[in-house]
Amino acid sequence: MSYPFQVRSMEQYEKAYKASVDEPEAFWASVAENFKWRKKWNKVLEWNFTEPKIEWFKGGKLNITENCIDRHLETLGDKPAFIWEPNSPDDRVRVVTYNRLHKRVCQFAQVLKNNGVKKGDRVCIYMGMIPELAYAVLGCARIGAIHSVIFGGFSAQSIADRLDDAKAEYIVTCDGAFRGGKDIPLKSVIDDALIGNKTVKRVIVYTRTRTPVSMIKGRDVWWEDEMEYAETQVEKDGIVSFSAEEMDAEDPLFILYTSGSTGKPKGVVHTCAGYMIWTTYTFVNVFQYKPGDIHFCTADIGWITGHSYIVYGPLSAGATSVMFEGIPTWPDAGRFWDIVDKHKVDILYTAPTAIRSLMGFGLEPLKGKDLSSLKILGTVGEPINEEAWHWYDENVGKKKCPIVDTWWQTETGGTLISNLAGVTPAIPSWASLPLPGVQPLLVDENGKEVLPTPSENGKLIASGNLCIKFPWPGILRTTWGDHERCRQNYFAAYPNLYFTGDGALKDEKGNYRITGRVDDVLNVSGHRIGTAEVENAINMHAGVVESAVVGYPHDIKGQGIYAYVVFGPKHGDEDLTRKDILQTVSRVIGPIAKPDKVQFVPGLPKTRSGKIMRRILRKIAEGEISNLGDTTTLLDPAVVEEIKKGKI
Ligand code: PRX
């Protein structure tokens, strides 16, 4: 497969960038021509950011799975789409060729059809990192059902909320999932999530861990039985076929829930054509993918990174990906390096939090591991500190692999700002330049553009809130069931701009450095968590009067969660109460949202109008106790002294 839209030099980057700004429709039409369409589009782009209304390639007809699978069969049929590395290094590796992927996806699409799933229906997928998860995702896309993958670390309550919001009628899950030394009972979590649920008609269960599960008659069916039957329907005389549903370019492809500054996660909606083109374009350009390269993205498919850079982007580009079931530190902290060595990985894409955690184990786990196959390294999910960047560069890339620092979001579908490996310059801890098609700018709180001015070290730097002024094909289209919420969240802060929620610096050459969220969203180990969500969960614990949650710098996680809790009369000792609170958060959201620190306080610092002064709480959590700024406007300044004394 060749990629005519791959930018291979700085000069080509500049040319592509200029064309994407001067003539966006012609630019994206020429990229779109490299995909498989059933019918060509009527109009490349129709948009306004006020409603917002964004339509790319409207009227075009396609099915994304024909682009990700069928179009490769003739030339790449026997090539691996996935090399699956199990949780335990002693288990068998599975290689899924494009032919095999085609067969399994057709079979699973048939399973969905047999179970009553139709175009537009919502299917919730709650599985571990196994090839069947990719079959489930792609099976949905093949029949035009909208998948909503939920990360395995979310609780029954979180799943129930998402099922309810999406009005999902179908679930695909596993008996359990292996993650390091743990066996997570997924089906049992689903059973809890379904107590009281009236919309779910069918649960399809794949056997991975052989954990005992309860199968409810009339509702639950085994994946294996269903697939066996479907095989007889889709395969005749050795030829496999399941005709893919014809989708409009703007039909929804999936919903992915993500946290915002309000208490309730939002269902970000991506559509078929724009998302496909954006993930493919960015995959091929950012990683400078060459046919035959082995790409290893360590994310989970439960998050957007896995959707875009394990499933859709790489498959559409006909790439080979390593899919890893386990975690970086089990059975030991050399697991990633073993995988790179074993599968001769060319491109390694991971999160700063994983790098920092592995750094903590020193160089011993790297000894004896042959990493010479590596050509390109990448990071995503949070700002990377310079120390981690250099460690990655020296010890993993041996100073010969460009590092791409890719900045993007669930809402953006794929990378917006990043250097292109070996093509545009890498600057430690800077995401650097926008991709062609991306028009960022920094604004102050009034929405006025901030331009670089001389800084302390004489360099020209601007600092502001990061916005984008023109749509790119992968931008979210709406939030499921509530378009107004989408407008409010992303398009209302500044007229005619998409607001990212991030703060950034910009230098005179147009490079961006992301400094972190400027809203009430935390980034813990690369996971997005809303402070309001955690507060709601804590407040559900009997005895909690109120709480306030803020982030604080954490050596490994990037940000840790600090909870200030006002508690009524306590039962038992403080330590136990603290554990009860953590347990409550675990139940309501999931273990990923458990606070790192819980401080019991007599009250929260509030203004006279009752607003919590988070700025003060943030400073205390960060350890900046002596410099809290003006506290005289507080209703009860004495409470701040009490909080300072009790800091953990
Ligand atoms: O704050 C930014 C941070 O992660 C947020 C998006 O989180 P999520 O939607 O979960 O997607 C993560 C994977 C794309 C952003 O608003 N972020 C992501 N990548 C970077 C980053 N911060 C700094 N540098 C990055 N490379």
PDB file of N, CA, C and O and ligand atoms in Angstrom, residues 256 258-259 303-306 309 349 352 379-384 404-415 417-418 429-431 498 500-503 513-519 521-523 526-529, ligand 1:
ATOM      1  N   LEU A 256     -18.041   7.603  22.385  1.00  0.00           N
ATOM      2  CA  LEU A 256     -17.056   7.298  23.420  1.00  0.00           C
ATOM      3  C   LEU A 256     -17.250   8.309  24.545  1.00  0.00           C
ATOM      4  O   LEU A 256     -17.190   9.519  24.306  1.00  0.00           O
ATOM      5  N   THR A 258     -16.532  10.517  27.766  1.00  0.00           N
ATOM      6  CA  THR A 258     -15.356  11.135  28.355  1.00  0.00           C
ATOM      7  C   THR A 258     -15.782  12.175  29.378  1.00  0.00           C
ATOM      8  O   THR A 258     -16.888  12.701  29.306  1.00  0.00           O
ATOM      9  N   SER A 259     -14.877  12.450  30.322  1.00  0.00           N
ATOM     10  CA  SER A 259     -15.223  13.352  31.416  1.00  0.00           C
ATOM     11  C   SER A 259     -15.057  14.797  31.021  1.00  0.00           C
ATOM     12  O   SER A 259     -14.161  15.152  30.264  1.00  0.00           O
ATOM     13  N   TRP A 303     -10.085   3.483  25.345  1.00  0.00           N
ATOM     14  CA  TRP A 303      -9.859   4.922  25.253  1.00  0.00           C
ATOM     15  C   TRP A 303      -9.722   5.312  23.789  1.00  0.00           C
ATOM     16  O   TRP A 303      -9.497   4.455  22.938  1.00  0.00           O
ATOM     17  N   ILE A 304      -9.758   6.596  23.515  1.00  0.00           N
ATOM     18  CA  ILE A 304      -9.712   7.052  22.117  1.00  0.00           C
ATOM     19  C   ILE A 304      -8.400   6.647  21.432  1.00  0.00           C
ATOM     20  O   ILE A 304      -8.390   6.323  20.245  1.00  0.00           O
ATOM     21  N   THR A 305      -7.290   6.630  22.177  1.00  0.00           N
ATOM     22  CA  THR A 305      -6.012   6.286  21.538  1.00  0.00           C
ATOM     23  C   THR A 305      -6.073   4.885  20.924  1.00  0.00           C
ATOM     24  O   THR A 305      -5.573   4.657  19.817  1.00  0.00           O
ATOM     25  N   GLY A 306      -6.705   3.971  21.637  1.00  0.00           N
ATOM     26  CA  GLY A 306      -6.844   2.614  21.111  1.00  0.00           C
ATOM     27  C   GLY A 306      -7.775   2.570  19.903  1.00  0.00           C
ATOM     28  O   GLY A 306      -7.519   1.859  18.929  1.00  0.00           O
ATOM     29  N   TYR A 309      -5.567   4.533  17.041  1.00  0.00           N
ATOM     30  CA  TYR A 309      -4.229   4.099  16.641  1.00  0.00           C
ATOM     31  C   TYR A 309      -3.911   2.633  16.946  1.00  0.00           C
ATOM     32  O   TYR A 309      -2.764   2.216  16.851  1.00  0.00           O
ATOM     33  N   TYR A 349       4.439   3.530  20.829  1.00  0.00           N
ATOM     34  CA  TYR A 349       3.613   4.703  21.158  1.00  0.00           C
ATOM     35  C   TYR A 349       3.025   4.472  22.545  1.00  0.00           C
ATOM     36  O   TYR A 349       2.239   3.537  22.732  1.00  0.00           O
ATOM     37  N   PRO A 352       3.327   9.184  28.846  1.00  0.00           N
ATOM     38  CA  PRO A 352       4.358   9.635  29.779  1.00  0.00           C
ATOM     39  C   PRO A 352       4.277   8.952  31.139  1.00  0.00           C
ATOM     40  O   PRO A 352       5.293   8.631  31.741  1.00  0.00           O
ATOM     41  N   THR A 379       4.593   9.648  22.283  1.00  0.00           N
ATOM     42  CA  THR A 379       3.910   9.779  23.571  1.00  0.00           C
ATOM     43  C   THR A 379       2.578  10.473  23.356  1.00  0.00           C
ATOM     44  O   THR A 379       2.390  11.211  22.397  1.00  0.00           O
ATOM     45  N   VAL A 380       1.659  10.235  24.299  1.00  0.00           N
ATOM     46  CA  VAL A 380       0.320  10.806  24.205  1.00  0.00           C
ATOM     47  C   VAL A 380      -0.350  10.813  25.576  1.00  0.00           C
ATOM     48  O   VAL A 380      -0.020   9.996  26.416  1.00  0.00           O
ATOM     49  N   GLY A 381      -1.265  11.731  25.730  1.00  0.00           N
ATOM     50  CA  GLY A 381      -2.159  11.682  26.888  1.00  0.00           C
ATOM     51  C   GLY A 381      -1.949  12.754  27.915  1.00  0.00           C
ATOM     52  O   GLY A 381      -2.858  13.103  28.652  1.00  0.00           O
ATOM     53  N   GLU A 382      -0.746  13.283  28.012  1.00  0.00           N
ATOM     54  CA  GLU A 382      -0.453  14.302  29.023  1.00  0.00           C
ATOM     55  C   GLU A 382       0.876  14.952  28.652  1.00  0.00           C
ATOM     56  O   GLU A 382       1.629  14.405  27.840  1.00  0.00           O
ATOM     57  N   PRO A 383       1.158  16.085  29.269  1.00  0.00           N
ATOM     58  CA  PRO A 383       2.446  16.714  28.972  1.00  0.00           C
ATOM     59  C   PRO A 383       3.576  15.786  29.427  1.00  0.00           C
ATOM     60  O   PRO A 383       3.469  15.136  30.466  1.00  0.00           O
ATOM     61  N   ILE A 384       4.632  15.712  28.632  1.00  0.00           N
ATOM     62  CA  ILE A 384       5.779  14.895  29.060  1.00  0.00           C
ATOM     63  C   ILE A 384       6.851  15.829  29.615  1.00  0.00           C
ATOM     64  O   ILE A 384       7.241  16.798  28.965  1.00  0.00           O
ATOM     65  N   VAL A 404       7.796  11.508  18.817  1.00  0.00           N
ATOM     66  CA  VAL A 404       6.668  12.392  18.501  1.00  0.00           C
ATOM     67  C   VAL A 404       5.826  12.590  19.757  1.00  0.00           C
ATOM     68  O   VAL A 404       5.444  11.631  20.418  1.00  0.00           O
ATOM     69  N   ASP A 405       5.598  13.854  20.096  1.00  0.00           N
ATOM     70  CA  ASP A 405       4.774  14.192  21.257  1.00  0.00           C
ATOM     71  C   ASP A 405       3.430  14.623  20.681  1.00  0.00           C
ATOM     72  O   ASP A 405       3.281  15.729  20.174  1.00  0.00           O
ATOM     73  N   THR A 406       2.472  13.708  20.721  1.00  0.00           N
ATOM     74  CA  THR A 406       1.209  13.927  20.004  1.00  0.00           C
ATOM     75  C   THR A 406       0.155  14.491  20.935  1.00  0.00           C
ATOM     76  O   THR A 406      -0.250  13.832  21.879  1.00  0.00           O
ATOM     77  N   TRP A 407      -0.284  15.698  20.651  1.00  0.00           N
ATOM     78  CA  TRP A 407      -1.356  16.282  21.465  1.00  0.00           C
ATOM     79  C   TRP A 407      -2.688  16.136  20.750  1.00  0.00           C
ATOM     80  O   TRP A 407      -2.818  16.520  19.589  1.00  0.00           O
ATOM     81  N   TRP A 408      -3.644  15.575  21.459  1.00  0.00           N
ATOM     82  CA  TRP A 408      -5.010  15.485  20.926  1.00  0.00           C
ATOM     83  C   TRP A 408      -5.961  15.099  22.032  1.00  0.00           C
ATOM     84  O   TRP A 408      -5.568  15.034  23.196  1.00  0.00           O
ATOM     85  N   GLN A 409      -7.217  14.847  21.676  1.00  0.00           N
ATOM     86  CA  GLN A 409      -8.260  14.602  22.668  1.00  0.00           C
ATOM     87  C   GLN A 409      -9.293  13.619  22.107  1.00  0.00           C
ATOM     88  O   GLN A 409      -9.376  13.454  20.891  1.00  0.00           O
ATOM     89  N   THR A 410     -10.100  13.073  22.997  1.00  0.00           N
ATOM     90  CA  THR A 410     -11.200  12.202  22.558  1.00  0.00           C
ATOM     91  C   THR A 410     -12.020  12.932  21.484  1.00  0.00           C
ATOM     92  O   THR A 410     -12.423  12.348  20.479  1.00  0.00           O
ATOM     93  N   GLU A 411     -12.235  14.214  21.706  1.00  0.00           N
ATOM     94  CA  GLU A 411     -13.089  15.000  20.814  1.00  0.00           C
ATOM     95  C   GLU A 411     -12.445  15.273  19.456  1.00  0.00           C
ATOM     96  O   GLU A 411     -13.143  15.606  18.502  1.00  0.00           O
ATOM     97  N   THR A 412     -11.122  15.192  19.376  1.00  0.00           N
ATOM     98  CA  THR A 412     -10.464  15.563  18.116  1.00  0.00           C
ATOM     99  C   THR A 412     -10.282  14.354  17.187  1.00  0.00           C
ATOM    100  O   THR A 412      -9.856  14.523  16.050  1.00  0.00           O
ATOM    101  N   GLY A 413     -10.557  13.152  17.681  1.00  0.00           N
ATOM    102  CA  GLY A 413     -10.496  11.945  16.855  1.00  0.00           C
ATOM    103  C   GLY A 413      -9.089  11.445  16.592  1.00  0.00           C
ATOM    104  O   GLY A 413      -8.841  10.252  16.546  1.00  0.00           O
ATOM    105  N   GLY A 414      -8.164  12.344  16.392  1.00  0.00           N
ATOM    106  CA  GLY A 414      -6.771  11.972  16.129  1.00  0.00           C
ATOM    107  C   GLY A 414      -5.890  13.157  16.471  1.00  0.00           C
ATOM    108  O   GLY A 414      -6.378  14.219  16.894  1.00  0.00           O
ATOM    109  N   THR A 415      -4.593  12.980  16.230  1.00  0.00           N
ATOM    110  CA  THR A 415      -3.613  13.996  16.621  1.00  0.00           C
ATOM    111  C   THR A 415      -3.818  15.321  15.889  1.00  0.00           C
ATOM    112  O   THR A 415      -3.998  15.335  14.674  1.00  0.00           O
ATOM    113  N   ILE A 417      -1.735  18.332  17.100  1.00  0.00           N
ATOM    114  CA  ILE A 417      -0.438  19.010  17.158  1.00  0.00           C
ATOM    115  C   ILE A 417       0.628  17.979  17.504  1.00  0.00           C
ATOM    116  O   ILE A 417       0.516  17.275  18.512  1.00  0.00           O
ATOM    117  N   SER A 418       1.634  17.875  16.649  1.00  0.00           N
ATOM    118  CA  SER A 418       2.734  16.939  16.898  1.00  0.00           C
ATOM    119  C   SER A 418       3.805  17.171  15.847  1.00  0.00           C
ATOM    120  O   SER A 418       3.496  17.587  14.722  1.00  0.00           O
ATOM    121  N   SER A 429       9.380  18.070  25.315  1.00  0.00           N
ATOM    122  CA  SER A 429       8.193  18.528  26.038  1.00  0.00           C
ATOM    123  C   SER A 429       7.347  19.552  25.266  1.00  0.00           C
ATOM    124  O   SER A 429       6.422  20.128  25.834  1.00  0.00           O
ATOM    125  N   TRP A 430       7.599  19.717  24.000  1.00  0.00           N
ATOM    126  CA  TRP A 430       6.736  20.539  23.137  1.00  0.00           C
ATOM    127  C   TRP A 430       6.042  19.624  22.133  1.00  0.00           C
ATOM    128  O   TRP A 430       6.704  18.796  21.504  1.00  0.00           O
ATOM    129  N   ALA A 431       4.731  19.806  21.990  1.00  0.00           N
ATOM    130  CA  ALA A 431       4.016  19.033  20.960  1.00  0.00           C
ATOM    131  C   ALA A 431       4.415  19.553  19.579  1.00  0.00           C
ATOM    132  O   ALA A 431       4.295  18.863  18.581  1.00  0.00           O
ATOM    133  N   TYR A 498     -13.398  26.433  18.467  1.00  0.00           N
ATOM    134  CA  TYR A 498     -13.484  25.205  19.269  1.00  0.00           C
ATOM    135  C   TYR A 498     -12.511  25.389  20.416  1.00  0.00           C
ATOM    136  O   TYR A 498     -11.317  25.625  20.198  1.00  0.00           O
ATOM    137  N   THR A 500     -10.451  23.898  23.536  1.00  0.00           N
ATOM    138  CA  THR A 500      -9.950  22.564  23.898  1.00  0.00           C
ATOM    139  C   THR A 500     -10.000  22.270  25.396  1.00  0.00           C
ATOM    140  O   THR A 500      -9.923  21.115  25.796  1.00  0.00           O
ATOM    141  N   GLY A 501     -10.047  23.336  26.210  1.00  0.00           N
ATOM    142  CA  GLY A 501      -9.955  23.124  27.665  1.00  0.00           C
ATOM    143  C   GLY A 501      -8.513  23.084  28.142  1.00  0.00           C
ATOM    144  O   GLY A 501      -8.250  22.956  29.330  1.00  0.00           O
ATOM    145  N   ASP A 502      -7.558  23.175  27.213  1.00  0.00           N
ATOM    146  CA  ASP A 502      -6.137  23.151  27.580  1.00  0.00           C
ATOM    147  C   ASP A 502      -5.524  24.546  27.508  1.00  0.00           C
ATOM    148  O   ASP A 502      -5.941  25.373  26.699  1.00  0.00           O
ATOM    149  N   GLY A 503      -4.489  24.754  28.320  1.00  0.00           N
ATOM    150  CA  GLY A 503      -3.674  25.948  28.220  1.00  0.00           C
ATOM    151  C   GLY A 503      -2.411  25.590  27.447  1.00  0.00           C
ATOM    152  O   GLY A 503      -2.004  24.422  27.422  1.00  0.00           O
ATOM    153  N   ARG A 513       3.431  24.304  23.176  1.00  0.00           N
ATOM    154  CA  ARG A 513       3.726  23.449  24.325  1.00  0.00           C
ATOM    155  C   ARG A 513       2.460  23.421  25.172  1.00  0.00           C
ATOM    156  O   ARG A 513       1.973  24.470  25.601  1.00  0.00           O
ATOM    157  N   ILE A 514       1.917  22.244  25.385  1.00  0.00           N
ATOM    158  CA  ILE A 514       0.665  22.134  26.139  1.00  0.00           C
ATOM    159  C   ILE A 514       1.012  22.153  27.622  1.00  0.00           C
ATOM    160  O   ILE A 514       1.852  21.370  28.073  1.00  0.00           O
ATOM    161  N   THR A 515       0.353  23.037  28.376  1.00  0.00           N
ATOM    162  CA  THR A 515       0.703  23.139  29.797  1.00  0.00           C
ATOM    163  C   THR A 515      -0.281  22.393  30.687  1.00  0.00           C
ATOM    164  O   THR A 515      -0.004  22.175  31.852  1.00  0.00           O
ATOM    165  N   GLY A 516      -1.431  21.993  30.157  1.00  0.00           N
ATOM    166  CA  GLY A 516      -2.385  21.219  30.954  1.00  0.00           C
ATOM    167  C   GLY A 516      -3.763  21.844  30.924  1.00  0.00           C
ATOM    168  O   GLY A 516      -3.973  22.893  30.310  1.00  0.00           O
ATOM    169  N   ARG A 517      -4.709  21.186  31.574  1.00  0.00           N
ATOM    170  CA  ARG A 517      -6.099  21.631  31.529  1.00  0.00           C
ATOM    171  C   ARG A 517      -6.270  22.943  32.290  1.00  0.00           C
ATOM    172  O   ARG A 517      -5.642  23.160  33.320  1.00  0.00           O
ATOM    173  N   VAL A 518      -7.146  23.779  31.749  1.00  0.00           N
ATOM    174  CA  VAL A 518      -7.449  25.026  32.453  1.00  0.00           C
ATOM    175  C   VAL A 518      -8.866  24.969  33.034  1.00  0.00           C
ATOM    176  O   VAL A 518      -9.345  25.932  33.603  1.00  0.00           O
ATOM    177  N   ASP A 519      -9.536  23.797  32.856  1.00  0.00           N
ATOM    178  CA  ASP A 519     -10.873  23.653  33.438  1.00  0.00           C
ATOM    179  C   ASP A 519     -10.790  22.692  34.626  1.00  0.00           C
ATOM    180  O   ASP A 519      -9.711  22.314  35.054  1.00  0.00           O
ATOM    181  N   VAL A 521     -10.903  19.649  35.012  1.00  0.00           N
ATOM    182  CA  VAL A 521     -10.687  18.274  34.578  1.00  0.00           C
ATOM    183  C   VAL A 521      -9.272  17.878  34.976  1.00  0.00           C
ATOM    184  O   VAL A 521      -8.339  18.651  34.787  1.00  0.00           O
ATOM    185  N   LEU A 522      -9.135  16.685  35.555  1.00  0.00           N
ATOM    186  CA  LEU A 522      -7.797  16.222  35.946  1.00  0.00           C
ATOM    187  C   LEU A 522      -7.296  15.233  34.896  1.00  0.00           C
ATOM    188  O   LEU A 522      -8.086  14.616  34.181  1.00  0.00           O
ATOM    189  N   ASN A 523      -5.987  15.105  34.844  1.00  0.00           N
ATOM    190  CA  ASN A 523      -5.388  14.127  33.956  1.00  0.00           C
ATOM    191  C   ASN A 523      -4.516  13.221  34.824  1.00  0.00           C
ATOM    192  O   ASN A 523      -3.394  13.548  35.155  1.00  0.00           O
ATOM    193  N   GLY A 526      -2.788   9.905  32.525  1.00  0.00           N
ATOM    194  CA  GLY A 526      -3.310   9.983  31.154  1.00  0.00           C
ATOM    195  C   GLY A 526      -4.814   9.736  31.077  1.00  0.00           C
ATOM    196  O   GLY A 526      -5.377   9.753  29.999  1.00  0.00           O
ATOM    197  N   HIS A 527      -5.484   9.510  32.202  1.00  0.00           N
ATOM    198  CA  HIS A 527      -6.943   9.325  32.187  1.00  0.00           C
ATOM    199  C   HIS A 527      -7.610  10.628  32.573  1.00  0.00           C
ATOM    200  O   HIS A 527      -7.217  11.282  33.529  1.00  0.00           O
ATOM    201  N   ARG A 528      -8.660  10.948  31.830  1.00  0.00           N
ATOM    202  CA  ARG A 528      -9.363  12.193  32.081  1.00  0.00           C
ATOM    203  C   ARG A 528     -10.430  11.984  33.129  1.00  0.00           C
ATOM    204  O   ARG A 528     -11.297  11.135  32.963  1.00  0.00           O
ATOM    205  N   ILE A 529     -10.371  12.766  34.189  1.00  0.00           N
ATOM    206  CA  ILE A 529     -11.345  12.603  35.271  1.00  0.00           C
ATOM    207  C   ILE A 529     -11.838  13.977  35.692  1.00  0.00           C
ATOM    208  O   ILE A 529     -11.050  14.878  35.962  1.00  0.00           O
TER     209      ILE A 529
HETATM  210  O1  PRX B   1      -4.959  17.889  28.463  1.00  0.00           O
HETATM  211  C1  PRX B   1      -4.698  17.280  27.240  1.00  0.00           C
HETATM  212  C2  PRX B   1      -4.066  15.929  27.470  1.00  0.00           C
HETATM  213  O2  PRX B   1      -5.125  14.982  27.469  1.00  0.00           O
HETATM  214  C3  PRX B   1      -6.371  15.636  27.211  1.00  0.00           C
HETATM  215  C4  PRX B   1      -7.250  14.769  26.378  1.00  0.00           C
HETATM  216  O3  PRX B   1      -7.568  13.611  27.085  1.00  0.00           O
HETATM  217  P1  PRX B   1      -8.343  12.420  26.378  1.00  0.00           P
HETATM  218  O4  PRX B   1      -9.540  12.950  25.699  1.00  0.00           O
HETATM  219  O5  PRX B   1      -8.549  11.362  27.395  1.00  0.00           O
HETATM  220  O6  PRX B   1      -7.382  11.914  25.254  1.00  0.00           O
HETATM  221  C5  PRX B   1      -6.128  11.414  25.586  1.00  0.00           C
HETATM  222  C6  PRX B   1      -5.484  10.812  24.375  1.00  0.00           C
HETATM  223  C7  PRX B   1      -5.498  11.634  23.171  1.00  0.00           C
HETATM  224  C8  PRX B   1      -5.992  16.916  26.532  1.00  0.00           C
HETATM  225  O7  PRX B   1      -7.007  17.891  26.647  1.00  0.00           O
HETATM  226  N1  PRX B   1      -3.094  15.564  26.437  1.00  0.00           N
HETATM  227  C9  PRX B   1      -3.227  14.653  25.458  1.00  0.00           C
HETATM  228  N2  PRX B   1      -2.088  14.549  24.749  1.00  0.00           N
HETATM  229  C10 PRX B   1      -1.209  15.417  25.267  1.00  0.00           C
HETATM  230  C11 PRX B   1      -1.852  16.071  26.346  1.00  0.00           C
HETATM  231  N3  PRX B   1      -1.222  17.035  27.049  1.00  0.00           N
HETATM  232  C12 PRX B   1       0.038  17.362  26.703  1.00  0.00           C
HETATM  233  N4  PRX B   1       0.712  16.771  25.708  1.00  0.00           N
HETATM  234  C13 PRX B   1       0.136  15.793  24.961  1.00  0.00           C
HETATM  235  N5  PRX B   1       0.834  15.224  24.001  1.00  0.00           N
END
